[in-house]
């Protein structure tokens, strides 16, 4: 069941809170410790660079595709483990407490580590003996990092290439089911970094092969919590500064008992991942959530819809109100934009055009609004006016769906295709919808995918109905006695959109 705002922590935002004494201490120590520690760590990584390259030197491509054996392993492996640990020691991780026992390769081919807080989590690698990791293929071209990934015989994947993702899955399966021929693999199943206050939805990669995994927990000190590098808040450089400015940073690596999947979990990697997530969340004392990072947006999954934790429409409204527009003026602007789209003009506009449409004096505000919806200084007006109108309760649900249906029924036949539904729902909630298949299937079970069927789905379906009843709720932003309907015409089914983060707990529906 979707909860009200604030009941589950937002995992993608982190700021370091320091007392005045801690700030003074950090400034004094940082001036000395930050340059000394970062230079020393950099030197150690530079030493690792040629050693890492030597491990596979002289081997053919076919030989590099096989696990390193013999002298190349027993000579270079302990050297890199030592140097890696020394690099983190130089950054202030003087003591690392190990709790529990690391399982052997035959017991658990996969180590699943959480929570994932930032690049400093790589400390777990020397502690666990440098197991194989999965990394973005782009990282292989980076100085030093590329050499270390080569040394590690890491599985590389390009997130933009479907074929690369398929190959990655195949390699993971091959290695973790090799009966000890390949070393252990270590994965961060969250797939991105968080503030550690909740576990986000685990990706299934570590669980696809159905082999036993050992959950591994990382515990950092709560105060001051300097290691987190998240979507918003502390930057990677800020995390490095604050961490190296401490006298030392403690960390506990806790090995939980090996988790052996049931027959049902072996056949359902998503269920396997979910159950391990719940177990680790309980051990950490934090919620297990359905939050994920999808593209540029932190979202919660509802069925296969992606609902933004921080809707672009809400931020757009704040920017417009900060610029001096009243709610009545915002409504007028949105209605004008809708009329403009109906007139057949191009829906994609530049920041300059948006500045004029919104009646703004400051182009920077328009650029900021564009950035909320796209990667450049252009935006689809349909996304802006539909999502903002929905947030504000300016239009009834029927009016919004009718307008959206008119725009996204590309064949003009009164029926939606899967692509049409993807565009429509993306505009309504303000972010792209990449996988709409399940929702489209639910829509077509109700007959032809018409406007009436879509409205019925959103109002009555046990899952997608929650978009309206619990997630898409009016914020009450309208002026005076405005009832959320254009021209003040009452409508019994008026529904606004969004109520903050739309927080959730697992399996509460």
PDB file of N, CA, C and O in Angstrom, residues 1-10 291 300 308-311 314-315 318 470-471 473 475 477 498-505:
ATOM      1  N   UNK A   1       0.845  -1.197   0.000  1.00  0.00           N
ATOM      2  CA  UNK A   1       0.000   0.000   0.000  1.00  0.00           C
ATOM      3  C   UNK A   1       0.873   1.237   0.000  1.00  0.00           C
ATOM      4  O   UNK A   1       1.825   1.337   0.774  1.00  0.00           O
ATOM      5  N   UNK A   2       0.584   2.173  -0.846  1.00  0.00           N
ATOM      6  CA  UNK A   2       1.353   3.408  -0.895  1.00  0.00           C
ATOM      7  C   UNK A   2       1.080   4.228   0.347  1.00  0.00           C
ATOM      8  O   UNK A   2      -0.052   4.465   0.730  1.00  0.00           O
ATOM      9  N   UNK A   3       2.145   4.675   0.998  1.00  0.00           N
ATOM     10  CA  UNK A   3       2.031   5.421   2.241  1.00  0.00           C
ATOM     11  C   UNK A   3       2.056   6.914   1.985  1.00  0.00           C
ATOM     12  O   UNK A   3       2.415   7.379   0.918  1.00  0.00           O
ATOM     13  N   UNK A   4       1.723   7.657   3.011  1.00  0.00           N
ATOM     14  CA  UNK A   4       1.788   9.111   2.905  1.00  0.00           C
ATOM     15  C   UNK A   4       3.217   9.581   2.942  1.00  0.00           C
ATOM     16  O   UNK A   4       4.117   8.885   3.395  1.00  0.00           O
ATOM     17  N   UNK A   5       3.402  10.784   2.474  1.00  0.00           N
ATOM     18  CA  UNK A   5       4.730  11.390   2.402  1.00  0.00           C
ATOM     19  C   UNK A   5       5.424  11.369   3.750  1.00  0.00           C
ATOM     20  O   UNK A   5       4.858  11.670   4.777  1.00  0.00           O
ATOM     21  N   UNK A   6       6.696  10.969   3.754  1.00  0.00           N
ATOM     22  CA  UNK A   6       7.515  11.085   4.945  1.00  0.00           C
ATOM     23  C   UNK A   6       7.601   9.831   5.778  1.00  0.00           C
ATOM     24  O   UNK A   6       8.418   9.743   6.682  1.00  0.00           O
ATOM     25  N   UNK A   7       6.760   8.789   5.517  1.00  0.00           N
ATOM     26  CA  UNK A   7       6.803   7.607   6.356  1.00  0.00           C
ATOM     27  C   UNK A   7       7.982   6.707   6.019  1.00  0.00           C
ATOM     28  O   UNK A   7       8.389   5.911   6.839  1.00  0.00           O
ATOM     29  N   UNK A   8       8.478   6.786   4.817  1.00  0.00           N
ATOM     30  CA  UNK A   8       9.670   6.043   4.429  1.00  0.00           C
ATOM     31  C   UNK A   8      10.736   7.039   4.002  1.00  0.00           C
ATOM     32  O   UNK A   8      10.449   7.942   3.226  1.00  0.00           O
ATOM     33  N   UNK A   9      11.973   6.906   4.496  1.00  0.00           N
ATOM     34  CA  UNK A   9      13.005   7.890   4.156  1.00  0.00           C
ATOM     35  C   UNK A   9      13.276   7.938   2.659  1.00  0.00           C
ATOM     36  O   UNK A   9      13.204   6.929   1.964  1.00  0.00           O
ATOM     37  N   UNK A  10      13.579   9.126   2.172  1.00  0.00           N
ATOM     38  CA  UNK A  10      13.999   9.318   0.782  1.00  0.00           C
ATOM     39  C   UNK A  10      15.453   8.873   0.688  1.00  0.00           C
ATOM     40  O   UNK A  10      16.330   9.480   1.289  1.00  0.00           O
ATOM     41  N   UNK A 291      11.790   1.527  -4.346  1.00  0.00           N
ATOM     42  CA  UNK A 291      12.461   2.632  -5.017  1.00  0.00           C
ATOM     43  C   UNK A 291      13.551   2.101  -5.942  1.00  0.00           C
ATOM     44  O   UNK A 291      14.259   1.144  -5.615  1.00  0.00           O
ATOM     45  N   UNK A 300       9.492   5.126  -7.844  1.00  0.00           N
ATOM     46  CA  UNK A 300       8.914   3.970  -7.191  1.00  0.00           C
ATOM     47  C   UNK A 300       8.143   3.212  -8.254  1.00  0.00           C
ATOM     48  O   UNK A 300       7.524   3.813  -9.136  1.00  0.00           O
ATOM     49  N   UNK A 308       7.740   9.146 -10.193  1.00  0.00           N
ATOM     50  CA  UNK A 308       8.890   9.884  -9.653  1.00  0.00           C
ATOM     51  C   UNK A 308       8.725  10.214  -8.177  1.00  0.00           C
ATOM     52  O   UNK A 308       7.653  10.623  -7.732  1.00  0.00           O
ATOM     53  N   UNK A 309       9.813  10.043  -7.430  1.00  0.00           N
ATOM     54  CA  UNK A 309       9.798  10.436  -6.023  1.00  0.00           C
ATOM     55  C   UNK A 309       9.729  11.954  -5.893  1.00  0.00           C
ATOM     56  O   UNK A 309       9.160  12.480  -4.937  1.00  0.00           O
ATOM     57  N   UNK A 310      10.332  12.652  -6.843  1.00  0.00           N
ATOM     58  CA  UNK A 310      10.285  14.108  -6.849  1.00  0.00           C
ATOM     59  C   UNK A 310       9.752  14.541  -8.217  1.00  0.00           C
ATOM     60  O   UNK A 310      10.514  14.761  -9.152  1.00  0.00           O
ATOM     61  N   UNK A 311       8.433  14.634  -8.345  1.00  0.00           N
ATOM     62  CA  UNK A 311       7.829  14.921  -9.656  1.00  0.00           C
ATOM     63  C   UNK A 311       8.317  16.234 -10.250  1.00  0.00           C
ATOM     64  O   UNK A 311       8.322  17.263  -9.563  1.00  0.00           O
ATOM     65  N   UNK A 314       5.975  19.261  -9.729  1.00  0.00           N
ATOM     66  CA  UNK A 314       5.988  19.987  -8.463  1.00  0.00           C
ATOM     67  C   UNK A 314       7.090  21.037  -8.444  1.00  0.00           C
ATOM     68  O   UNK A 314       6.892  22.164  -7.998  1.00  0.00           O
ATOM     69  N   UNK A 315       8.252  20.656  -8.946  1.00  0.00           N
ATOM     70  CA  UNK A 315       9.367  21.604  -8.988  1.00  0.00           C
ATOM     71  C   UNK A 315       9.066  22.736  -9.972  1.00  0.00           C
ATOM     72  O   UNK A 315       9.417  23.892  -9.725  1.00  0.00           O
ATOM     73  N   UNK A 318       6.859  25.191  -8.219  1.00  0.00           N
ATOM     74  CA  UNK A 318       7.628  25.990  -7.267  1.00  0.00           C
ATOM     75  C   UNK A 318       8.404  27.097  -7.980  1.00  0.00           C
ATOM     76  O   UNK A 318       8.466  28.237  -7.511  1.00  0.00           O
ATOM     77  N   UNK A 470      -4.081   6.964  -4.300  1.00  0.00           N
ATOM     78  CA  UNK A 470      -3.068   7.150  -3.273  1.00  0.00           C
ATOM     79  C   UNK A 470      -1.841   7.927  -3.730  1.00  0.00           C
ATOM     80  O   UNK A 470      -1.179   8.560  -2.928  1.00  0.00           O
ATOM     81  N   UNK A 471      -1.498   7.858  -5.018  1.00  0.00           N
ATOM     82  CA  UNK A 471      -0.324   8.589  -5.499  1.00  0.00           C
ATOM     83  C   UNK A 471      -0.724   9.879  -6.192  1.00  0.00           C
ATOM     84  O   UNK A 471      -0.138  10.927  -5.961  1.00  0.00           O
ATOM     85  N   UNK A 473      -2.805  12.502  -6.040  1.00  0.00           N
ATOM     86  CA  UNK A 473      -3.744  13.218  -5.192  1.00  0.00           C
ATOM     87  C   UNK A 473      -3.487  14.706  -5.285  1.00  0.00           C
ATOM     88  O   UNK A 473      -2.360  15.145  -5.409  1.00  0.00           O
ATOM     89  N   UNK A 475      -2.759  18.478  -4.408  1.00  0.00           N
ATOM     90  CA  UNK A 475      -1.985  19.166  -3.382  1.00  0.00           C
ATOM     91  C   UNK A 475      -2.731  20.366  -2.818  1.00  0.00           C
ATOM     92  O   UNK A 475      -2.225  21.070  -1.958  1.00  0.00           O
ATOM     93  N   UNK A 477      -3.371  23.229  -4.345  1.00  0.00           N
ATOM     94  CA  UNK A 477      -2.619  24.438  -4.660  1.00  0.00           C
ATOM     95  C   UNK A 477      -3.484  25.517  -5.298  1.00  0.00           C
ATOM     96  O   UNK A 477      -3.031  26.624  -5.516  1.00  0.00           O
ATOM     97  N   UNK A 498      -0.209  13.622  -7.386  1.00  0.00           N
ATOM     98  CA  UNK A 498       0.965  13.617  -6.516  1.00  0.00           C
ATOM     99  C   UNK A 498       0.700  14.084  -5.096  1.00  0.00           C
ATOM    100  O   UNK A 498      -0.060  14.992  -4.843  1.00  0.00           O
ATOM    101  N   UNK A 499       1.377  13.446  -4.203  1.00  0.00           N
ATOM    102  CA  UNK A 499       1.369  13.879  -2.805  1.00  0.00           C
ATOM    103  C   UNK A 499       2.757  13.704  -2.212  1.00  0.00           C
ATOM    104  O   UNK A 499       2.966  13.093  -1.200  1.00  0.00           O
ATOM    105  N   UNK A 500       3.742  14.247  -2.923  1.00  0.00           N
ATOM    106  CA  UNK A 500       5.113  14.171  -2.409  1.00  0.00           C
ATOM    107  C   UNK A 500       5.821  12.956  -2.937  1.00  0.00           C
ATOM    108  O   UNK A 500       5.736  12.620  -4.095  1.00  0.00           O
ATOM    109  N   UNK A 501       6.530  12.267  -2.052  1.00  0.00           N
ATOM    110  CA  UNK A 501       7.384  11.174  -2.494  1.00  0.00           C
ATOM    111  C   UNK A 501       6.599   9.924  -2.868  1.00  0.00           C
ATOM    112  O   UNK A 501       7.114   9.029  -3.492  1.00  0.00           O
ATOM    113  N   UNK A 502       5.375   9.819  -2.418  1.00  0.00           N
ATOM    114  CA  UNK A 502       4.626   8.597  -2.687  1.00  0.00           C
ATOM    115  C   UNK A 502       5.326   7.398  -2.103  1.00  0.00           C
ATOM    116  O   UNK A 502       5.522   6.386  -2.753  1.00  0.00           O
ATOM    117  N   UNK A 503       5.745   7.491  -0.854  1.00  0.00           N
ATOM    118  CA  UNK A 503       6.568   6.476  -0.226  1.00  0.00           C
ATOM    119  C   UNK A 503       5.816   5.163  -0.091  1.00  0.00           C
ATOM    120  O   UNK A 503       4.611   5.115   0.004  1.00  0.00           O
ATOM    121  N   UNK A 504       6.574   4.100  -0.054  1.00  0.00           N
ATOM    122  CA  UNK A 504       5.953   2.787   0.053  1.00  0.00           C
ATOM    123  C   UNK A 504       6.815   1.839   0.850  1.00  0.00           C
ATOM    124  O   UNK A 504       8.007   2.006   0.971  1.00  0.00           O
ATOM    125  N   UNK A 505       6.215   0.817   1.356  1.00  0.00           N
ATOM    126  CA  UNK A 505       6.919  -0.299   1.936  1.00  0.00           C
ATOM    127  C   UNK A 505       6.607  -1.528   1.093  1.00  0.00           C
ATOM    128  O   UNK A 505       5.556  -1.640   0.487  1.00  0.00           O
TER     129      UNK A 505
END
